[in-house]
Coordinates of N, CA and C in Angstrom, one line a residue:
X3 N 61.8 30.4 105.1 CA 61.6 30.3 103.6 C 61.0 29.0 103.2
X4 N 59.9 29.1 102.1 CA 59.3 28.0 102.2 C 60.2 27.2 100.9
X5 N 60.5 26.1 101.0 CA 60.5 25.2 99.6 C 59.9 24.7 98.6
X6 N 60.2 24.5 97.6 CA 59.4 24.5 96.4 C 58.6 23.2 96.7
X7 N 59.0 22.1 96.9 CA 58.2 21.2 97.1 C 57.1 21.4 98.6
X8 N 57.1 22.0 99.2 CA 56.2 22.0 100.0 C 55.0 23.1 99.6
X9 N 55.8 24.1 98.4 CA 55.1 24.5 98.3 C 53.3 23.8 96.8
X10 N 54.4 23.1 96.3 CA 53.8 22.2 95.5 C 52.8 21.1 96.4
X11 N 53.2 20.9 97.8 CA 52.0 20.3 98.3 C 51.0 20.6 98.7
X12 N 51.6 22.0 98.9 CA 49.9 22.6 99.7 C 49.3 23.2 98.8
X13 N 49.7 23.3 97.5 CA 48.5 23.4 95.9 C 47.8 22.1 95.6
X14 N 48.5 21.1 96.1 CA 47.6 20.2 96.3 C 46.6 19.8 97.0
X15 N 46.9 20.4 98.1 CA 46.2 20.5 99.5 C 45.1 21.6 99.0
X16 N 45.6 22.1 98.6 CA 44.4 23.6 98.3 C 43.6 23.2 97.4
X17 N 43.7 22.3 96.1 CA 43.0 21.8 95.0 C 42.1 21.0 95.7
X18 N 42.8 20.0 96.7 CA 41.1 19.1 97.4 C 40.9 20.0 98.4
X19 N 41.0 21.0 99.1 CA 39.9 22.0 99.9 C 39.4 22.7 98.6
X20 N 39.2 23.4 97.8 CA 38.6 24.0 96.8 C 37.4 23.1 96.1
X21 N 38.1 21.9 96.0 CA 36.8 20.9 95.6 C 36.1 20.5 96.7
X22 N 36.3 20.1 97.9 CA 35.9 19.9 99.3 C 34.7 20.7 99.4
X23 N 35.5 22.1 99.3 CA 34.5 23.3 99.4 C 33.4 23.8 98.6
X24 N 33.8 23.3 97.3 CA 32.7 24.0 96.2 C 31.8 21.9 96.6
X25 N 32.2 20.9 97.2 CA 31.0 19.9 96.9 C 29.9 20.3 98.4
X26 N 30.7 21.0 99.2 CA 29.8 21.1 100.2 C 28.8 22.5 99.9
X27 N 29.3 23.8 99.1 CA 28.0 24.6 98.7 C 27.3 23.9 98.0
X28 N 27.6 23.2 96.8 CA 26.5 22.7 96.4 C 25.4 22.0 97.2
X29 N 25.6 21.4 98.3 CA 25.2 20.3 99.3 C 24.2 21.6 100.3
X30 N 24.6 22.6 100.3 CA 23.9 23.4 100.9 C 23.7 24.8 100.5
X31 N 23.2 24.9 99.1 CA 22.9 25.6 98.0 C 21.6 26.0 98.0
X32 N 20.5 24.8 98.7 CA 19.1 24.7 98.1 C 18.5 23.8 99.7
X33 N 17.5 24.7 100.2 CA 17.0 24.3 101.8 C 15.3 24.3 101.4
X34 N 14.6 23.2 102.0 CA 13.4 23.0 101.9 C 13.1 24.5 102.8
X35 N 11.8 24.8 102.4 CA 11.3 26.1 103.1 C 11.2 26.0 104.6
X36 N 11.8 26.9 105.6 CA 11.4 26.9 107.0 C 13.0 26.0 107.1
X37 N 13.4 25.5 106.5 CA 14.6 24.7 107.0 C 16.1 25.4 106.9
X38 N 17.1 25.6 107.5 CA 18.6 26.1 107.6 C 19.7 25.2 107.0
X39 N 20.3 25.7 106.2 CA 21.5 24.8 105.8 C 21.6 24.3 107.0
X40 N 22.7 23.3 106.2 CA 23.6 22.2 107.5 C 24.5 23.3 107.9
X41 N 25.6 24.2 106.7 CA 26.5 25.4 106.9 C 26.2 26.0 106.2
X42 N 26.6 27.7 106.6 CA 26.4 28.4 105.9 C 27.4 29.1 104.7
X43 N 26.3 28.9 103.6 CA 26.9 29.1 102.2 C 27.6 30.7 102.3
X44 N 27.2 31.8 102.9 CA 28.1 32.8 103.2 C 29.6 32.5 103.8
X45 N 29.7 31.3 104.7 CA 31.1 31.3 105.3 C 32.2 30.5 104.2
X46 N 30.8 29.7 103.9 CA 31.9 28.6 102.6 C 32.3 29.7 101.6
X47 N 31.9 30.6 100.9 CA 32.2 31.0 100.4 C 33.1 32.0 99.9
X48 N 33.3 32.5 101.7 CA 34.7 32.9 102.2 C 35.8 32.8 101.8
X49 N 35.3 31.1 102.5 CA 36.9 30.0 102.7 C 37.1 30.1 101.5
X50 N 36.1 29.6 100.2 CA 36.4 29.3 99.0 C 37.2 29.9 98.3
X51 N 37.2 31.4 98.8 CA 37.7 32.9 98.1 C 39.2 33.0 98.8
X52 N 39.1 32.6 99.8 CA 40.4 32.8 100.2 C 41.3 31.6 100.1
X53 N 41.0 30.4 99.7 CA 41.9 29.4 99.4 C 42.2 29.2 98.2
X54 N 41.3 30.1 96.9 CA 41.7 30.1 95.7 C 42.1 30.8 95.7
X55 N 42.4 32.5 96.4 CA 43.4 33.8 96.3 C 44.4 33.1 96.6
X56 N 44.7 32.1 97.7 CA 45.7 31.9 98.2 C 46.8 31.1 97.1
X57 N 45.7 29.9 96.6 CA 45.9 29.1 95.1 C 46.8 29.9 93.9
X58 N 46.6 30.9 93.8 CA 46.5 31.8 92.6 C 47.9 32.3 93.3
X59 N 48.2 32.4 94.5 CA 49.6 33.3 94.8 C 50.2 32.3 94.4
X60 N 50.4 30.9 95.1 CA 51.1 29.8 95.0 C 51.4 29.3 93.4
X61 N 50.5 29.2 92.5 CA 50.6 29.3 91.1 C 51.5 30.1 90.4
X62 N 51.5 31.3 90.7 CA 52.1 32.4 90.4 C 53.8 32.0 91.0
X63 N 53.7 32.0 92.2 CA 55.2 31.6 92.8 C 56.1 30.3 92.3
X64 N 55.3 29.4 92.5 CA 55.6 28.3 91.7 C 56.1 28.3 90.1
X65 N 55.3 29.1 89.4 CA 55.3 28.9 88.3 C 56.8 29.9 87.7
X66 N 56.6 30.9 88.7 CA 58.7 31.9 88.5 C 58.8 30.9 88.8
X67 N 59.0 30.3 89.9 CA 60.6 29.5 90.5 C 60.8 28.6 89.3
X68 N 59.7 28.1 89.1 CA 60.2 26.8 88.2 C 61.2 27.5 86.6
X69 N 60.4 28.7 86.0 CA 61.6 29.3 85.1 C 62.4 29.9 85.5
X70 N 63.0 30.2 86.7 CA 63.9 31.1 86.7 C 64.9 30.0 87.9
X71 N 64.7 28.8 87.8 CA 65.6 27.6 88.6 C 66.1 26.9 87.5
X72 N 67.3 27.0 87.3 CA 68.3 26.5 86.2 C 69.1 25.4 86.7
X73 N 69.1 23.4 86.4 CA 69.5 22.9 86.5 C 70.5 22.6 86.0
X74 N 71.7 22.3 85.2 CA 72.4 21.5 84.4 C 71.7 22.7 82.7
X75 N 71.7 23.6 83.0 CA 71.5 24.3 81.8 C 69.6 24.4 81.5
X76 N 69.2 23.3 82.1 CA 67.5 23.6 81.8 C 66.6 24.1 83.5
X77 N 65.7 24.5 82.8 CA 65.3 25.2 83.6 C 64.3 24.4 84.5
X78 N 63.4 24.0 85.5 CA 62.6 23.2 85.8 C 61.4 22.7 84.9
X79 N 61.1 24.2 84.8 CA 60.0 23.9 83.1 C 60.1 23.0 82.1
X80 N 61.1 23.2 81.8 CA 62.2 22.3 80.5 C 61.8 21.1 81.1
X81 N 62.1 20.9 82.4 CA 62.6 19.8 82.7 C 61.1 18.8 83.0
X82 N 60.0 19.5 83.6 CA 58.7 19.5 83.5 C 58.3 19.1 82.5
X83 N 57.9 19.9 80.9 CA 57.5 19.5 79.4 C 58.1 18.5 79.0
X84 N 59.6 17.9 79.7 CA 60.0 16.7 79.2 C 59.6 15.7 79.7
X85 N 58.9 15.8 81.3 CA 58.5 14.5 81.6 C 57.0 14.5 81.3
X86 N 56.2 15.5 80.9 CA 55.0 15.0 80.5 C 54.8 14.5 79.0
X87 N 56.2 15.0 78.6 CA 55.8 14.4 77.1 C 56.4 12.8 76.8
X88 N 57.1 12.8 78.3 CA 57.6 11.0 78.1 C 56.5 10.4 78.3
X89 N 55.6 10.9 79.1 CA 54.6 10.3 79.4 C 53.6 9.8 78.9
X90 N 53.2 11.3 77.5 CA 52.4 10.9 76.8 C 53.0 10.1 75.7
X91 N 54.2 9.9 75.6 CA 55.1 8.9 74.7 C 55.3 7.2 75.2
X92 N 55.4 7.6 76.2 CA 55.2 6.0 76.7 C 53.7 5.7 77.2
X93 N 52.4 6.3 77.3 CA 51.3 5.5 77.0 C 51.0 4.9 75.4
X94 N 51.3 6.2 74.5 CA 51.1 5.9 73.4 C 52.3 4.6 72.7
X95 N 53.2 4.3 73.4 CA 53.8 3.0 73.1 C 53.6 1.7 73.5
X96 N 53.1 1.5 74.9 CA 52.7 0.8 75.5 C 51.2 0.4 74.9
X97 N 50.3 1.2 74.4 CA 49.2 0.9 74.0 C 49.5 0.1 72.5
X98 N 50.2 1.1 71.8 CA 51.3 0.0 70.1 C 51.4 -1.4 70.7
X99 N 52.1 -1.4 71.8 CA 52.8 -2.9 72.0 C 51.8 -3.6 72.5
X100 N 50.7 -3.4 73.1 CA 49.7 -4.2 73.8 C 48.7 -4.9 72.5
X101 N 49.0 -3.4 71.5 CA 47.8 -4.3 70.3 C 48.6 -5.2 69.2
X102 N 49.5 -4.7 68.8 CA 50.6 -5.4 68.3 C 50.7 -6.7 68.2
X103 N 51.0 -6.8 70.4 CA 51.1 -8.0 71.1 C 49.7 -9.1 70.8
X104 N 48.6 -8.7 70.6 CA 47.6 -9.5 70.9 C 47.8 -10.6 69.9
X105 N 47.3 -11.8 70.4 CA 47.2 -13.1 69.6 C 45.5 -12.8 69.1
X106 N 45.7 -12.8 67.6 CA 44.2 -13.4 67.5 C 44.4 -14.9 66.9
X107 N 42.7 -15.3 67.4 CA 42.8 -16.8 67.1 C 42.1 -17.1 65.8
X108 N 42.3 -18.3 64.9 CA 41.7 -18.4 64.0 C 41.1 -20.0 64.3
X109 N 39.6 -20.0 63.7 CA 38.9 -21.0 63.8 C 39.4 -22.2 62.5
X110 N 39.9 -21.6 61.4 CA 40.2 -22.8 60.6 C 41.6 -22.2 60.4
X111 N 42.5 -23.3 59.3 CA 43.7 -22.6 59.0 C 43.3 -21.5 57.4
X112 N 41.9 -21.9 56.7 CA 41.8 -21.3 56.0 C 41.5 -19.8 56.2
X113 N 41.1 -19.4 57.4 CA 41.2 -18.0 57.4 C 42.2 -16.8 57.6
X114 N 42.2 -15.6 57.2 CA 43.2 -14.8 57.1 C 44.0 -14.5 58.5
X115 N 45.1 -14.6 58.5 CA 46.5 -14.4 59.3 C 46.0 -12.8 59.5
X116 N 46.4 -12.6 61.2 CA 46.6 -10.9 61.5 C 47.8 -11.2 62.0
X117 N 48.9 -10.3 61.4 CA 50.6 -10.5 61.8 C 50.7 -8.1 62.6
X118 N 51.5 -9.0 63.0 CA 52.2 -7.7 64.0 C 52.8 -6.6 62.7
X119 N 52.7 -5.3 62.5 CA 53.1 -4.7 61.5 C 54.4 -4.1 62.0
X120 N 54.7 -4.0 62.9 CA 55.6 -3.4 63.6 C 56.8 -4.6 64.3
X121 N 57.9 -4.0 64.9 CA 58.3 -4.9 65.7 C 58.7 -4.5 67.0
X122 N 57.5 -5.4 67.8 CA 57.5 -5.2 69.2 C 58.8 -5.1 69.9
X123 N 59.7 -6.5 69.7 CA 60.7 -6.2 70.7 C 61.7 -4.7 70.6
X124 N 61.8 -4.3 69.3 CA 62.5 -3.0 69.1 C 61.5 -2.2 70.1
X125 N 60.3 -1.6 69.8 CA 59.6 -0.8 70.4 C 59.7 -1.2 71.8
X126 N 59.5 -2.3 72.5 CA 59.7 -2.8 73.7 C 61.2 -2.0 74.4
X127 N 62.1 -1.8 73.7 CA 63.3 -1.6 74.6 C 63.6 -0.2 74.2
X128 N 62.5 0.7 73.8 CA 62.5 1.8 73.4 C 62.1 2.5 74.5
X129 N 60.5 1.3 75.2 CA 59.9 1.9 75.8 C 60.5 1.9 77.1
X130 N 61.5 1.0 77.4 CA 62.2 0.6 78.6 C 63.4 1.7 78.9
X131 N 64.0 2.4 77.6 CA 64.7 3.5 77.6 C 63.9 4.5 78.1
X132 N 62.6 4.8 77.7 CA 62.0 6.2 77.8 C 61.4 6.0 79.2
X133 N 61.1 4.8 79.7 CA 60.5 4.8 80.9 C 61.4 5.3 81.9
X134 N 63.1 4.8 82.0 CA 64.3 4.8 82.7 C 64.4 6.4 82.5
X135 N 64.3 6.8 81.3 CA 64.2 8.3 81.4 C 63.3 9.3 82.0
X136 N 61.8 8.8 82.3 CA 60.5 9.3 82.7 C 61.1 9.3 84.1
X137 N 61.9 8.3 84.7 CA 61.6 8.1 86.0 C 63.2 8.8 86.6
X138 N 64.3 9.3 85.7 CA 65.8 9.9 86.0 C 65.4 11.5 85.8
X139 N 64.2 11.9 85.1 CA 63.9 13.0 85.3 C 62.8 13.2 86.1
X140 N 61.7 12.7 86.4 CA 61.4 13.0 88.0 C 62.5 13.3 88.9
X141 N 62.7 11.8 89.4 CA 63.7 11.9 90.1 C 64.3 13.4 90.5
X142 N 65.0 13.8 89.4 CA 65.9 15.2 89.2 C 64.9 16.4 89.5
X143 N 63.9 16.6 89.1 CA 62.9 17.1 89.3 C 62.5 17.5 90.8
X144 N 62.1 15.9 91.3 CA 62.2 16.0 93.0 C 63.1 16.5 93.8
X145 N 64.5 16.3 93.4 CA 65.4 16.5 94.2 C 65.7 18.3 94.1
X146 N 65.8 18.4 92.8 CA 65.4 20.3 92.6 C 64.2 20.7 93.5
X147 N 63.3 20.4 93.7 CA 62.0 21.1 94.3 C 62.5 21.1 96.2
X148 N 63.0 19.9 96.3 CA 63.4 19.9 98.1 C 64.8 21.3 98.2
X149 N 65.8 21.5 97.0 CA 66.1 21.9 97.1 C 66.3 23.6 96.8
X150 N 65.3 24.0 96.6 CA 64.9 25.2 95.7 C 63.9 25.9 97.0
X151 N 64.5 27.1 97.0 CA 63.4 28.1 97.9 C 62.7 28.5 97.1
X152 N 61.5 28.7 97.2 CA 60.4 29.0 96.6 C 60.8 30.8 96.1
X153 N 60.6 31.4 95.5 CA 60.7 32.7 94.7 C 59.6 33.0 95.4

């Protein structure tokens, strides 16, 4: 019985053979006259067929197990949507605090002051919360996938 995380790596495995595969037909797509591919675009395109049928099982399998594996009341999914959305939560705070943070400089005292509108250190230990969180749900995440048989 395969596990979920292994099976999550060989869709990864499969995503760079599928790109592997589609950079090498293009590479041998187009032959000066009288001249033979390097390989032939009939076999690549075999492989291609059969490692994206294979892709498309693994998707499908992956994609039950993950709703129908209930941790602590959420389901992997849940648990998924929560760490991509820390994620896009803590770039978009770290980018606040970076501009925030910036010193600009002024050439005389007569010219206009740019002040922080916000306050960084609050947002700062917000983001140190959500990051502790980004990285306790992985974490959980991981540890479900080594221990989950693949559906």
């Amino acid at each position: 019985m395969m596990k979920l995380a292994e099976a999550l790596q060989e869709r990864a495995d499969l995503n760079c053979k599928i790109d592997e595969l589609r950079n090498r037909l293009q590479h041998n797509a187009l032959v000066q006259e009288g001249e033979e591919p390097a390989e032939a675009p009939e076999e690549l395109l075999t492989e291609l067929d059969f490692s994206i049928d294979r892709l498309e099982e693994l998707i499908f399998r992956i994609n039950r197990t993950n709703c129908m594996t209930i941790d602590n009341g959420k389901s992997i999914t849940e648990l998924i949507a929560k760490k991509d959305t820390l994620a896009v939560r803590i770039r978009s705070y770290r980018e606040l605090i970076s501009t925030a943070s910036s010193k600009t400089n002024r050439a005389m005292h007569s010219e206009i002051r740019v002040l922080s509108s916000v306050n960084v250190k609050y947002l700062q230990r917000k983001l140190d919360e959500m990051c502790r969180q980004y990285r306790e749900t992985d974490n959980r995440i991981q540890q479900i996938n080594w221990k989950t048989d693949l559906l």
